[in-house]
mmCIF file of C-alpha atoms in Angstrom:
data_model
loop_
_atom_site.group_PDB
_atom_site.id
_atom_site.type_symbol
_atom_site.label_atom_id
_atom_site.label_comp_id
_atom_site.label_asym_id
_atom_site.label_seq_id
_atom_site.Cartn_x
_atom_site.Cartn_y
_atom_site.Cartn_z
ATOM 1 C CA UNK A 29 33.925 -26.204 -76.531
ATOM 2 C CA UNK A 30 33.600 -29.207 -74.367
ATOM 3 C CA UNK A 31 33.705 -28.608 -70.596
ATOM 4 C CA UNK A 32 35.796 -31.294 -68.904
ATOM 5 C CA UNK A 33 36.322 -32.590 -65.457
ATOM 6 C CA UNK A 34 39.139 -34.676 -63.933
ATOM 7 C CA UNK A 35 39.214 -37.303 -61.208
ATOM 8 C CA UNK A 36 42.326 -39.108 -60.167
ATOM 9 C CA UNK A 37 42.067 -42.857 -59.145
ATOM 10 C CA UNK A 38 44.460 -45.468 -57.589
ATOM 11 C CA UNK A 39 43.564 -49.023 -57.968
ATOM 12 C CA UNK A 40 46.892 -50.969 -57.939
ATOM 13 C CA UNK A 41 49.166 -50.919 -61.024
ATOM 14 C CA UNK A 42 48.294 -47.950 -63.206
ATOM 15 C CA UNK A 43 48.714 -49.813 -66.376
ATOM 16 C CA UNK A 44 45.481 -51.717 -65.789
ATOM 17 C CA UNK A 45 43.384 -48.589 -64.803
ATOM 18 C CA UNK A 46 44.792 -46.558 -67.722
ATOM 19 C CA UNK A 47 44.358 -49.323 -70.338
ATOM 20 C CA UNK A 48 40.684 -49.758 -69.352
ATOM 21 C CA UNK A 49 39.780 -45.979 -69.091
ATOM 22 C CA UNK A 50 41.362 -45.131 -72.481
ATOM 23 C CA UNK A 51 38.651 -47.387 -74.027
ATOM 24 C CA UNK A 52 35.601 -45.699 -72.377
ATOM 25 C CA UNK A 53 33.407 -43.355 -74.287
ATOM 26 C CA UNK A 54 33.587 -39.849 -72.789
ATOM 27 C CA UNK A 55 37.134 -40.174 -71.528
ATOM 28 C CA UNK A 56 39.287 -37.669 -73.331
ATOM 29 C CA UNK A 57 42.574 -38.594 -71.618
ATOM 30 C CA UNK A 58 43.812 -41.146 -69.099
ATOM 31 C CA UNK A 59 47.284 -40.447 -67.822
ATOM 32 C CA UNK A 60 49.315 -42.512 -65.500
ATOM 33 C CA UNK A 61 51.115 -40.724 -62.528
ATOM 34 C CA UNK A 62 51.573 -40.399 -58.850
ATOM 35 C CA UNK A 63 49.475 -38.601 -56.029
ATOM 36 C CA UNK A 64 49.055 -38.609 -52.280
ATOM 37 C CA UNK A 65 52.683 -38.427 -51.368
ATOM 38 C CA UNK A 66 55.025 -35.916 -49.916
ATOM 39 C CA UNK A 67 58.006 -35.828 -52.262
ATOM 40 C CA UNK A 68 57.962 -33.342 -55.154
ATOM 41 C CA UNK A 69 58.449 -34.739 -58.658
ATOM 42 C CA UNK A 70 58.707 -38.381 -57.668
ATOM 43 C CA UNK A 71 60.141 -41.055 -60.063
ATOM 44 C CA UNK A 72 58.707 -44.489 -60.665
ATOM 45 C CA UNK A 73 61.716 -45.992 -58.971
ATOM 46 C CA UNK A 74 61.226 -43.828 -55.931
ATOM 47 C CA UNK A 75 57.455 -44.537 -55.685
ATOM 48 C CA UNK A 76 58.104 -48.262 -56.076
ATOM 49 C CA UNK A 77 60.061 -48.141 -52.800
ATOM 50 C CA UNK A 78 56.908 -47.242 -50.903
ATOM 51 C CA UNK A 79 58.884 -44.442 -49.129
ATOM 52 C CA UNK A 80 57.351 -41.388 -50.920
ATOM 53 C CA UNK A 81 53.784 -41.951 -49.759
ATOM 54 C CA UNK A 82 52.488 -41.742 -53.413
ATOM 55 C CA UNK A 83 49.910 -44.036 -54.978
ATOM 56 C CA UNK A 84 50.241 -45.089 -58.602
ATOM 57 C CA UNK A 85 47.230 -43.403 -60.070
ATOM 58 C CA UNK A 86 45.399 -42.555 -63.321
ATOM 59 C CA UNK A 87 44.200 -39.071 -63.865
ATOM 60 C CA UNK A 88 41.091 -39.203 -65.962
ATOM 61 C CA UNK A 89 39.917 -36.130 -68.049
ATOM 62 C CA UNK A 90 36.309 -36.738 -69.220
ATOM 63 C CA UNK A 91 33.299 -35.024 -70.710
ATOM 64 C CA UNK A 92 30.641 -34.980 -67.988
ATOM 65 C CA UNK A 93 27.928 -34.782 -70.710
ATOM 66 C CA UNK A 94 28.983 -38.165 -71.997
ATOM 67 C CA UNK A 95 30.171 -39.850 -68.797
ATOM 68 C CA UNK A 96 29.186 -39.244 -65.216
ATOM 69 C CA UNK A 97 31.410 -39.344 -62.124
ATOM 70 C CA UNK A 98 29.155 -42.190 -60.791
ATOM 71 C CA UNK A 99 29.769 -44.231 -64.016
ATOM 72 C CA UNK A 100 33.509 -43.560 -63.788
ATOM 73 C CA UNK A 101 33.504 -44.858 -60.126
ATOM 74 C CA UNK A 102 31.441 -47.854 -60.942
ATOM 75 C CA UNK A 103 33.977 -48.913 -63.541
ATOM 76 C CA UNK A 104 36.811 -48.115 -61.080
ATOM 77 C CA UNK A 105 35.331 -50.345 -58.436
ATOM 78 C CA UNK A 106 34.910 -53.166 -60.984
ATOM 79 C CA UNK A 107 38.444 -53.010 -62.084
ATOM 80 C CA UNK A 108 40.074 -53.710 -58.766
ATOM 81 C CA UNK A 109 39.483 -55.059 -55.237
ATOM 82 C CA UNK A 110 38.771 -52.142 -52.986
ATOM 83 C CA UNK A 111 39.014 -54.394 -49.910
ATOM 84 C CA UNK A 112 42.851 -54.975 -50.137
ATOM 85 C CA UNK A 113 44.962 -52.716 -47.979
ATOM 86 C CA UNK A 114 48.086 -51.459 -49.830
ATOM 87 C CA UNK A 115 47.973 -54.140 -52.455
ATOM 88 C CA UNK A 116 46.384 -55.569 -55.612
ATOM 89 C CA UNK A 117 47.008 -59.163 -56.072
ATOM 90 C CA UNK A 118 50.772 -59.768 -55.996
ATOM 91 C CA UNK A 119 51.495 -55.960 -56.108
ATOM 92 C CA UNK A 120 52.146 -55.103 -52.529
ATOM 93 C CA UNK A 121 52.995 -51.719 -51.015
ATOM 94 C CA UNK A 122 51.390 -48.336 -50.154
ATOM 95 C CA UNK A 123 51.819 -47.293 -53.771
ATOM 96 C CA UNK A 124 49.193 -49.840 -54.794
ATOM 97 C CA UNK A 125 46.547 -48.560 -52.354
ATOM 98 C CA UNK A 126 42.976 -48.248 -53.485
ATOM 99 C CA UNK A 127 42.223 -44.405 -53.525
ATOM 100 C CA UNK A 128 40.073 -41.723 -54.998
ATOM 101 C CA UNK A 129 41.653 -38.232 -55.234
ATOM 102 C CA UNK A 130 38.789 -35.855 -55.852
ATOM 103 C CA UNK A 131 38.769 -32.396 -57.330
ATOM 104 C CA UNK A 132 35.193 -31.177 -56.558
ATOM 105 C CA UNK A 133 32.898 -31.702 -53.512
ATOM 106 C CA UNK A 134 30.517 -33.491 -55.847
ATOM 107 C CA UNK A 135 33.229 -36.076 -56.535
ATOM 108 C CA UNK A 136 33.898 -36.514 -52.860
ATOM 109 C CA UNK A 137 30.235 -36.902 -52.021
ATOM 110 C CA UNK A 138 29.643 -39.377 -54.782
ATOM 111 C CA UNK A 139 32.606 -41.469 -53.810
ATOM 112 C CA UNK A 140 31.492 -41.653 -50.188
ATOM 113 C CA UNK A 141 27.876 -42.525 -51.317
ATOM 114 C CA UNK A 142 29.055 -45.374 -53.519
ATOM 115 C CA UNK A 143 31.422 -46.839 -50.866
ATOM 116 C CA UNK A 144 28.549 -46.517 -48.268
ATOM 117 C CA UNK A 145 26.147 -48.361 -50.774
ATOM 118 C CA UNK A 146 28.698 -51.067 -51.396
ATOM 119 C CA UNK A 147 29.061 -51.509 -47.623
ATOM 120 C CA UNK A 148 25.278 -51.442 -47.046
ATOM 121 C CA UNK A 149 24.737 -54.022 -49.898
ATOM 122 C CA UNK A 150 27.680 -56.153 -48.760
ATOM 123 C CA UNK A 151 29.009 -56.050 -52.357
ATOM 124 C CA UNK A 152 32.344 -57.311 -51.110
ATOM 125 C CA UNK A 153 33.173 -60.023 -48.583
ATOM 126 C CA UNK A 154 35.316 -57.549 -46.605
ATOM 127 C CA UNK A 155 35.145 -53.845 -45.826
ATOM 128 C CA UNK A 156 35.937 -51.360 -48.613
ATOM 129 C CA UNK A 157 39.245 -49.682 -47.618
ATOM 130 C CA UNK A 158 39.368 -47.069 -50.536
ATOM 131 C CA UNK A 159 40.488 -43.692 -49.276
ATOM 132 C CA UNK A 160 38.769 -40.612 -50.450
ATOM 133 C CA UNK A 161 41.262 -37.688 -50.502
ATOM 134 C CA UNK A 162 41.528 -34.237 -52.055
ATOM 135 C CA UNK A 163 43.929 -34.062 -54.860
ATOM 136 C CA UNK A 164 46.695 -31.903 -53.724
ATOM 137 C CA UNK A 165 49.155 -32.541 -56.593
ATOM 138 C CA UNK A 166 49.266 -34.944 -59.579
ATOM 139 C CA UNK A 167 52.632 -35.847 -60.936
ATOM 140 C CA UNK A 168 52.600 -37.361 -64.425
ATOM 141 C CA UNK A 169 54.554 -40.665 -64.698
ATOM 142 C CA UNK A 170 57.385 -41.076 -67.072
ATOM 143 C CA UNK A 171 56.664 -41.114 -70.713
ATOM 144 C CA UNK A 172 57.439 -44.833 -71.043
ATOM 145 C CA UNK A 173 54.300 -45.593 -69.026
ATOM 146 C CA UNK A 174 51.921 -43.982 -71.502
ATOM 147 C CA UNK A 175 49.969 -46.592 -73.425
ATOM 148 C CA UNK A 176 52.229 -49.181 -71.790
ATOM 149 C CA UNK A 177 49.882 -52.151 -72.285
ATOM 150 C CA UNK A 178 49.441 -51.408 -75.990
ATOM 151 C CA UNK A 179 53.120 -50.837 -76.569
ATOM 152 C CA UNK A 180 54.232 -53.846 -74.531
ATOM 153 C CA UNK A 181 51.699 -56.611 -75.169
ATOM 154 C CA UNK A 182 54.344 -59.380 -74.774
ATOM 155 C CA UNK A 183 55.405 -58.058 -71.315
ATOM 156 C CA UNK A 184 54.909 -61.058 -68.867
ATOM 157 C CA UNK A 185 53.081 -58.832 -66.330
ATOM 158 C CA UNK A 186 50.745 -57.559 -69.045
ATOM 159 C CA UNK A 187 50.005 -61.067 -70.269
ATOM 160 C CA UNK A 188 49.487 -62.580 -66.772
ATOM 161 C CA UNK A 189 47.626 -59.678 -65.113
ATOM 162 C CA UNK A 190 46.600 -56.809 -67.326
ATOM 163 C CA UNK A 191 45.270 -58.540 -70.372
ATOM 164 C CA UNK A 192 42.768 -60.885 -68.386
ATOM 165 C CA UNK A 193 41.622 -57.894 -66.357
ATOM 166 C CA UNK A 194 41.060 -55.822 -69.497
ATOM 167 C CA UNK A 195 39.233 -58.730 -71.155
ATOM 168 C CA UNK A 196 36.794 -59.012 -68.278
ATOM 169 C CA UNK A 197 36.348 -55.188 -68.305
ATOM 170 C CA UNK A 198 35.407 -55.265 -72.029
ATOM 171 C CA UNK A 199 32.845 -57.938 -71.399
ATOM 172 C CA UNK A 200 31.266 -56.210 -68.371
ATOM 173 C CA UNK A 201 31.300 -52.603 -69.809
ATOM 174 C CA UNK A 202 30.727 -53.252 -73.524
ATOM 175 C CA UNK A 203 28.043 -50.673 -73.669
ATOM 176 C CA UNK A 204 30.456 -47.912 -72.358
ATOM 177 C CA UNK A 205 33.358 -48.599 -74.772
ATOM 178 C CA UNK A 206 34.252 -46.406 -77.781
ATOM 179 C CA UNK A 207 33.466 -47.643 -81.268
#
């Protein structure tokens, strides 16, 4: 039996993050959802108002023998701009904040170390604003968000934002992709 771990990441619209991580070797599941807010059982429409305090996130279930937390976080930081407060590109609001919701002390420590390394190395032109928070509750998104990019390739947002991001991801992380 494979021992698994989970980590939950917010990097703007969850369709981009989910679409990328579903292709990574060692990821067993990437599920869109909501975390970090105060309202129980939030809906997409409620989260989109910015009033619930939730971030759009992807909960990643992975095999730590095949993929390390560090590798997951390196991919995560390459998929979005961790210097933007409450936004990613044209997506604006607290629901799009850059965030890591950890489930173990090791995940917290690694997240803090990587952020400190990026700051020390001046990886970005601005300070990293990614929050590192304990995961209190993950709320799965509505079913229609599952595999959204695959099921809606003609969607204007997917064509303009998601597809170019995923193409860059595939070029950058070709050695980490499944088959």
